[in-house]
mmCIF file of C-alpha atoms in Angstrom:
data_model
loop_
_atom_site.group_PDB
_atom_site.id
_atom_site.type_symbol
_atom_site.label_atom_id
_atom_site.label_comp_id
_atom_site.label_asym_id
_atom_site.label_seq_id
_atom_site.Cartn_x
_atom_site.Cartn_y
_atom_site.Cartn_z
ATOM 1 C CA UNK A 245 -47.334 82.676 30.198
ATOM 2 C CA UNK A 246 -51.194 82.399 29.817
ATOM 3 C CA UNK A 247 -52.893 85.481 27.300
ATOM 4 C CA UNK A 248 -56.044 86.183 28.100
ATOM 5 C CA UNK A 249 -57.869 88.461 24.871
ATOM 6 C CA UNK A 250 -59.756 91.256 25.676
ATOM 7 C CA UNK A 251 -62.030 92.799 23.049
ATOM 8 C CA UNK A 252 -65.323 94.003 23.184
ATOM 9 C CA UNK A 253 -66.673 97.076 22.277
ATOM 10 C CA UNK A 254 -65.066 98.930 19.319
ATOM 11 C CA UNK A 255 -61.789 100.651 19.796
ATOM 12 C CA UNK A 256 -60.246 103.582 18.839
ATOM 13 C CA UNK A 257 -59.553 103.961 15.108
ATOM 14 C CA UNK A 258 -56.626 104.893 16.218
ATOM 15 C CA UNK A 259 -56.058 101.671 18.050
ATOM 16 C CA UNK A 260 -53.095 99.655 17.597
ATOM 17 C CA UNK A 261 -53.165 96.429 15.420
ATOM 18 C CA UNK A 262 -51.362 94.486 18.971
ATOM 19 C CA UNK A 263 -52.047 95.285 22.375
ATOM 20 C CA UNK A 264 -50.616 93.281 25.334
ATOM 21 C CA UNK A 265 -50.950 93.709 28.712
ATOM 22 C CA UNK A 266 -48.336 91.489 31.297
ATOM 23 C CA UNK A 267 -49.162 90.811 34.410
ATOM 24 C CA UNK A 268 -49.117 88.621 37.409
ATOM 25 C CA UNK A 269 -51.895 86.614 38.243
ATOM 26 C CA UNK A 270 -53.005 89.105 40.685
ATOM 27 C CA UNK A 271 -51.975 93.114 40.573
ATOM 28 C CA UNK A 272 -54.194 96.223 41.630
ATOM 29 C CA UNK A 273 -51.809 97.991 38.965
ATOM 30 C CA UNK A 274 -52.827 95.919 36.277
ATOM 31 C CA UNK A 275 -56.405 96.176 36.812
ATOM 32 C CA UNK A 276 -55.691 100.061 36.858
ATOM 33 C CA UNK A 277 -54.008 100.203 33.275
ATOM 34 C CA UNK A 278 -56.778 97.400 32.686
ATOM 35 C CA UNK A 279 -59.945 99.810 33.257
ATOM 36 C CA UNK A 280 -58.327 102.470 31.857
ATOM 37 C CA UNK A 281 -57.762 100.270 28.619
ATOM 38 C CA UNK A 282 -61.041 99.588 28.425
ATOM 39 C CA UNK A 283 -62.672 102.901 29.175
ATOM 40 C CA UNK A 284 -60.968 104.184 26.301
ATOM 41 C CA UNK A 285 -62.816 101.389 23.568
ATOM 42 C CA UNK A 286 -59.037 99.165 23.571
ATOM 43 C CA UNK A 287 -59.332 95.865 22.618
ATOM 44 C CA UNK A 288 -56.079 93.902 24.406
ATOM 45 C CA UNK A 289 -54.029 90.893 25.515
ATOM 46 C CA UNK A 290 -53.799 90.247 29.235
ATOM 47 C CA UNK A 291 -50.276 87.807 29.833
ATOM 48 C CA UNK A 292 -50.307 86.632 32.402
ATOM 49 C CA UNK A 293 -46.867 85.013 34.228
ATOM 50 C CA UNK A 294 -45.562 84.375 37.977
ATOM 51 C CA UNK A 295 -42.532 83.231 36.628
ATOM 52 C CA UNK A 296 -39.767 85.973 38.125
ATOM 53 C CA UNK A 297 -37.797 85.211 34.556
ATOM 54 C CA UNK A 298 -40.348 86.731 32.628
ATOM 55 C CA UNK A 299 -40.458 89.742 34.823
ATOM 56 C CA UNK A 300 -36.939 90.641 34.490
ATOM 57 C CA UNK A 301 -37.132 89.855 31.312
ATOM 58 C CA UNK A 302 -40.015 92.431 30.825
ATOM 59 C CA UNK A 303 -38.951 94.757 33.094
ATOM 60 C CA UNK A 304 -35.556 94.881 33.083
ATOM 61 C CA UNK A 305 -35.448 98.458 35.192
ATOM 62 C CA UNK A 306 -38.054 98.656 37.299
ATOM 63 C CA UNK A 307 -38.563 94.934 37.781
ATOM 64 C CA UNK A 308 -42.259 95.712 38.245
ATOM 65 C CA UNK A 309 -45.510 94.192 36.742
ATOM 66 C CA UNK A 310 -47.553 95.806 34.898
ATOM 67 C CA UNK A 311 -45.721 95.964 31.389
ATOM 68 C CA UNK A 312 -47.895 97.653 28.396
ATOM 69 C CA UNK A 313 -47.094 96.856 25.717
ATOM 70 C CA UNK A 314 -48.117 99.020 22.247
ATOM 71 C CA UNK A 315 -47.154 97.835 18.531
ATOM 72 C CA UNK A 316 -44.027 96.443 20.263
ATOM 73 C CA UNK A 317 -42.963 99.431 21.943
ATOM 74 C CA UNK A 318 -42.896 98.449 25.954
ATOM 75 C CA UNK A 319 -43.391 100.548 29.005
ATOM 76 C CA UNK A 320 -44.085 99.757 32.690
ATOM 77 C CA UNK A 321 -44.809 101.430 35.721
ATOM 78 C CA UNK A 322 -48.671 101.701 36.136
ATOM 79 C CA UNK A 323 -48.647 105.435 36.531
ATOM 80 C CA UNK A 324 -46.809 105.945 33.388
ATOM 81 C CA UNK A 325 -48.336 103.908 31.543
ATOM 82 C CA UNK A 326 -51.551 105.789 32.223
ATOM 83 C CA UNK A 327 -50.287 108.953 31.023
ATOM 84 C CA UNK A 328 -48.827 106.804 28.109
ATOM 85 C CA UNK A 329 -52.522 106.119 26.798
ATOM 86 C CA UNK A 330 -54.444 109.491 27.676
ATOM 87 C CA UNK A 331 -51.738 111.235 25.612
ATOM 88 C CA UNK A 332 -51.698 108.262 22.987
ATOM 89 C CA UNK A 333 -55.249 108.886 22.909
ATOM 90 C CA UNK A 334 -56.845 111.039 24.216
ATOM 91 C CA UNK A 335 -60.574 110.229 24.267
ATOM 92 C CA UNK A 336 -61.916 110.129 26.714
ATOM 93 C CA UNK A 337 -60.050 111.704 28.643
ATOM 94 C CA UNK A 338 -58.607 110.952 32.138
ATOM 95 C CA UNK A 339 -58.228 114.290 33.734
ATOM 96 C CA UNK A 340 -60.393 116.528 33.898
ATOM 97 C CA UNK A 341 -60.047 119.620 32.295
ATOM 98 C CA UNK A 342 -60.329 122.169 35.099
ATOM 99 C CA UNK A 343 -56.774 122.237 36.007
ATOM 100 C CA UNK A 344 -57.693 122.531 39.943
ATOM 101 C CA UNK A 345 -59.630 119.302 39.808
ATOM 102 C CA UNK A 346 -57.085 117.686 37.731
ATOM 103 C CA UNK A 347 -54.814 118.191 40.547
ATOM 104 C CA UNK A 348 -56.882 116.838 43.357
ATOM 105 C CA UNK A 349 -57.523 113.768 40.940
ATOM 106 C CA UNK A 350 -54.014 113.216 40.860
ATOM 107 C CA UNK A 351 -53.354 113.365 44.475
ATOM 108 C CA UNK A 352 -55.575 110.850 45.251
ATOM 109 C CA UNK A 353 -54.542 108.201 42.976
ATOM 110 C CA UNK A 354 -51.508 109.495 44.507
ATOM 111 C CA UNK A 355 -53.240 108.531 47.882
ATOM 112 C CA UNK A 356 -54.542 105.693 46.658
ATOM 113 C CA UNK A 357 -51.765 103.891 45.261
ATOM 114 C CA UNK A 358 -49.124 104.409 47.996
ATOM 115 C CA UNK A 359 -51.751 103.682 50.923
ATOM 116 C CA UNK A 360 -53.096 100.375 49.549
ATOM 117 C CA UNK A 361 -49.798 99.111 48.498
ATOM 118 C CA UNK A 362 -47.943 100.305 51.494
ATOM 119 C CA UNK A 363 -51.137 97.918 53.267
ATOM 120 C CA UNK A 364 -50.438 95.110 50.822
ATOM 121 C CA UNK A 365 -46.894 95.371 51.611
ATOM 122 C CA UNK A 366 -47.875 94.901 55.191
ATOM 123 C CA UNK A 367 -50.087 92.212 54.573
ATOM 124 C CA UNK A 368 -47.239 90.368 52.946
ATOM 125 C CA UNK A 369 -44.948 90.695 55.453
ATOM 126 C CA UNK A 370 -47.353 90.402 58.090
ATOM 127 C CA UNK A 371 -47.459 86.449 57.158
ATOM 128 C CA UNK A 372 -43.745 85.853 57.555
ATOM 129 C CA UNK A 373 -43.990 83.427 60.593
ATOM 130 C CA UNK A 374 -41.766 84.813 63.645
ATOM 131 C CA UNK A 375 -41.170 83.807 66.369
ATOM 132 C CA UNK A 376 -43.824 83.995 69.431
ATOM 133 C CA UNK A 377 -46.487 83.488 66.980
ATOM 134 C CA UNK A 378 -48.236 80.812 68.275
ATOM 135 C CA UNK A 379 -48.701 82.808 71.492
ATOM 136 C CA UNK A 380 -51.858 83.511 72.898
ATOM 137 C CA UNK A 381 -52.608 87.968 72.802
ATOM 138 C CA UNK A 382 -53.502 89.582 75.926
ATOM 139 C CA UNK A 383 -57.226 89.967 76.339
ATOM 140 C CA UNK A 384 -56.986 94.584 76.246
ATOM 141 C CA UNK A 385 -54.977 94.248 72.563
ATOM 142 C CA UNK A 386 -57.807 91.688 71.674
ATOM 143 C CA UNK A 387 -60.725 94.022 72.799
ATOM 144 C CA UNK A 388 -58.536 97.052 71.419
ATOM 145 C CA UNK A 389 -58.460 95.603 67.663
ATOM 146 C CA UNK A 390 -61.916 93.931 67.621
ATOM 147 C CA UNK A 391 -63.210 97.260 68.338
ATOM 148 C CA UNK A 392 -62.561 97.517 64.784
ATOM 149 C CA UNK A 393 -63.086 94.678 62.913
ATOM 150 C CA UNK A 394 -64.217 92.032 65.176
ATOM 151 C CA UNK A 395 -67.195 92.079 63.977
ATOM 152 C CA UNK A 396 -66.182 90.177 60.654
ATOM 153 C CA UNK A 397 -62.870 88.042 61.814
ATOM 154 C CA UNK A 398 -63.657 84.653 60.085
ATOM 155 C CA UNK A 399 -62.060 82.061 62.783
ATOM 156 C CA UNK A 400 -60.904 79.058 61.237
ATOM 157 C CA UNK A 401 -60.332 77.148 64.639
ATOM 158 C CA UNK A 402 -61.916 77.310 68.138
ATOM 159 C CA UNK A 403 -58.441 78.399 69.788
ATOM 160 C CA UNK A 404 -57.178 81.213 70.919
ATOM 161 C CA UNK A 405 -56.279 84.766 69.381
ATOM 162 C CA UNK A 406 -52.539 84.453 68.488
ATOM 163 C CA UNK A 407 -49.483 87.094 67.801
ATOM 164 C CA UNK A 408 -50.009 86.116 64.420
ATOM 165 C CA UNK A 409 -53.583 86.922 64.191
ATOM 166 C CA UNK A 410 -53.370 90.247 65.958
ATOM 167 C CA UNK A 411 -50.843 91.744 63.833
ATOM 168 C CA UNK A 412 -53.092 90.461 61.003
ATOM 169 C CA UNK A 413 -55.961 92.184 62.255
ATOM 170 C CA UNK A 414 -54.407 95.471 62.762
ATOM 171 C CA UNK A 415 -53.669 95.898 59.345
ATOM 172 C CA UNK A 416 -57.507 95.244 58.221
ATOM 173 C CA UNK A 417 -58.225 97.534 60.926
ATOM 174 C CA UNK A 418 -56.249 100.164 59.402
ATOM 175 C CA UNK A 419 -57.490 99.701 55.706
ATOM 176 C CA UNK A 420 -61.060 99.324 57.430
ATOM 177 C CA UNK A 421 -59.581 103.359 58.368
ATOM 178 C CA UNK A 422 -58.525 103.780 54.862
ATOM 179 C CA UNK A 423 -61.739 102.783 53.665
ATOM 180 C CA UNK A 424 -63.993 105.105 55.878
ATOM 181 C CA UNK A 425 -61.423 108.186 54.631
ATOM 182 C CA UNK A 426 -62.693 106.827 50.953
ATOM 183 C CA UNK A 427 -66.396 107.501 51.886
ATOM 184 C CA UNK A 428 -65.955 111.162 52.772
ATOM 185 C CA UNK A 429 -63.084 111.515 49.368
ATOM 186 C CA UNK A 430 -66.519 110.201 47.876
ATOM 187 C CA UNK A 431 -69.538 111.846 49.084
ATOM 188 C CA UNK A 432 -72.672 111.350 46.566
ATOM 189 C CA UNK A 433 -70.798 112.106 43.526
ATOM 190 C CA UNK A 434 -70.526 109.033 41.077
ATOM 191 C CA UNK A 435 -66.727 109.694 40.621
ATOM 192 C CA UNK A 436 -64.355 111.055 42.722
ATOM 193 C CA UNK A 437 -64.073 114.969 42.271
ATOM 194 C CA UNK A 438 -66.003 114.405 38.496
ATOM 195 C CA UNK A 439 -68.669 113.046 37.176
ATOM 196 C CA UNK A 440 -67.062 110.553 34.988
ATOM 197 C CA UNK A 441 -63.876 108.323 35.857
ATOM 198 C CA UNK A 442 -60.372 109.581 36.106
ATOM 199 C CA UNK A 443 -57.184 108.304 37.277
ATOM 200 C CA UNK A 444 -58.759 108.658 40.588
ATOM 201 C CA UNK A 445 -61.254 106.287 40.059
ATOM 202 C CA UNK A 446 -58.750 104.174 38.460
ATOM 203 C CA UNK A 447 -56.232 103.772 41.626
ATOM 204 C CA UNK A 448 -59.179 103.268 43.570
ATOM 205 C CA UNK A 449 -60.930 100.759 42.121
ATOM 206 C CA UNK A 450 -58.051 98.737 40.837
ATOM 207 C CA UNK A 451 -57.008 98.546 44.688
ATOM 208 C CA UNK A 452 -60.906 98.116 46.303
ATOM 209 C CA UNK A 453 -61.374 95.303 42.895
ATOM 210 C CA UNK A 454 -58.612 93.193 44.240
ATOM 211 C CA UNK A 455 -59.552 93.708 47.928
ATOM 212 C CA UNK A 456 -63.163 92.787 47.045
ATOM 213 C CA UNK A 457 -61.765 89.076 45.377
ATOM 214 C CA UNK A 458 -60.256 87.914 48.082
ATOM 215 C CA UNK A 459 -57.016 89.248 48.470
ATOM 216 C CA UNK A 460 -57.294 90.047 52.292
ATOM 217 C CA UNK A 461 -59.871 88.330 54.074
ATOM 218 C CA UNK A 462 -62.942 89.847 55.747
ATOM 219 C CA UNK A 463 -61.890 93.846 52.920
ATOM 220 C CA UNK A 464 -64.932 92.189 50.842
ATOM 221 C CA UNK A 465 -67.131 92.411 54.199
ATOM 222 C CA UNK A 466 -65.781 96.430 54.882
ATOM 223 C CA UNK A 467 -66.540 96.949 51.145
ATOM 224 C CA UNK A 468 -69.957 95.966 51.542
ATOM 225 C CA UNK A 469 -70.336 98.164 54.839
ATOM 226 C CA UNK A 470 -69.853 101.118 53.145
ATOM 227 C CA UNK A 471 -72.745 100.855 50.209
ATOM 228 C CA UNK A 472 -71.465 104.125 48.264
ATOM 229 C CA UNK A 473 -68.172 102.542 48.588
ATOM 230 C CA UNK A 474 -69.636 99.252 46.748
ATOM 231 C CA UNK A 475 -71.881 101.248 44.552
ATOM 232 C CA UNK A 476 -68.878 102.368 43.400
ATOM 233 C CA UNK A 477 -67.102 99.398 42.753
ATOM 234 C CA UNK A 478 -69.708 98.168 41.830
ATOM 235 C CA UNK A 479 -70.050 100.982 38.999
ATOM 236 C CA UNK A 480 -66.801 101.117 38.011
ATOM 237 C CA UNK A 481 -67.459 97.313 36.668
ATOM 238 C CA UNK A 482 -69.840 97.853 34.596
ATOM 239 C CA UNK A 483 -68.366 100.956 32.403
ATOM 240 C CA UNK A 484 -65.413 97.823 32.708
ATOM 241 C CA UNK A 485 -67.277 95.017 32.154
ATOM 242 C CA UNK A 486 -68.746 97.087 28.806
ATOM 243 C CA UNK A 487 -65.575 96.921 26.951
ATOM 244 C CA UNK A 488 -64.035 93.734 28.107
ATOM 245 C CA UNK A 489 -64.807 90.035 27.254
ATOM 246 C CA UNK A 490 -61.957 87.755 28.502
ATOM 247 C CA UNK A 491 -61.275 84.422 26.843
ATOM 248 C CA UNK A 492 -58.779 82.478 28.005
ATOM 249 C CA UNK A 493 -55.899 81.266 25.213
ATOM 250 C CA UNK A 494 -52.352 80.421 25.421
ATOM 251 C CA UNK A 495 -49.635 82.595 23.750
ATOM 252 C CA UNK A 496 -46.265 82.722 24.157
ATOM 253 C CA UNK A 497 -44.744 85.808 25.642
ATOM 254 C CA UNK A 498 -42.261 86.862 22.968
ATOM 255 C CA UNK A 499 -40.471 89.881 21.934
ATOM 256 C CA UNK A 500 -37.466 92.114 24.060
ATOM 257 C CA UNK A 501 -38.241 94.607 26.627
ATOM 258 C CA UNK A 502 -37.900 98.399 25.618
#
């Protein structure tokens, strides 16, 4: 496993001596937790491993990463982790003091987590080879898909579009629709439902920043096509970067899962 040492702005005076965030190399839910830590000014180590044995050891019940460790105590599930952080370090709060706005923030966070996880899983499944994948698709199906994402599709060859291409393009088309939904939710506010980041912003940002980095082709262009959404990702990145300075150094994972 490899650890990255994330420090920067002074942590809270109540900050523990050691915080570790265990994760795979690419995981949007890790970015959510990392952003929450950064917004609260908490220094942490990011310990990276794609070894399934590490996941089973660190998260024996949920069998998922990320796992956050604070002074030897560990918690899995990004929703529970962020709530835990907010209870331990309440400033700045990650939910509005207005119960109605807080409820809207929770619902949007849940919607974002569920929606984009669904597309990430579909994307992985769509890329598994299937019988007939190399067969050209019907012109009418290709036309319907191109109406949505054809202008962004980066082809790697001159061959006709195949059934496998169509499957991937349809998923990207649906992701584009969810991005359009987010533009409507955000409107002209700097953050979703409020003027300061909340759990909603953490969930949306973590998914979009991973998509923009190339987890699924063409999604970076789709975000760029939506200036308010692109500005939101940049705004959140600036807030997070202000308190996160990453240095790579090898370190053992150590310890037993709690």
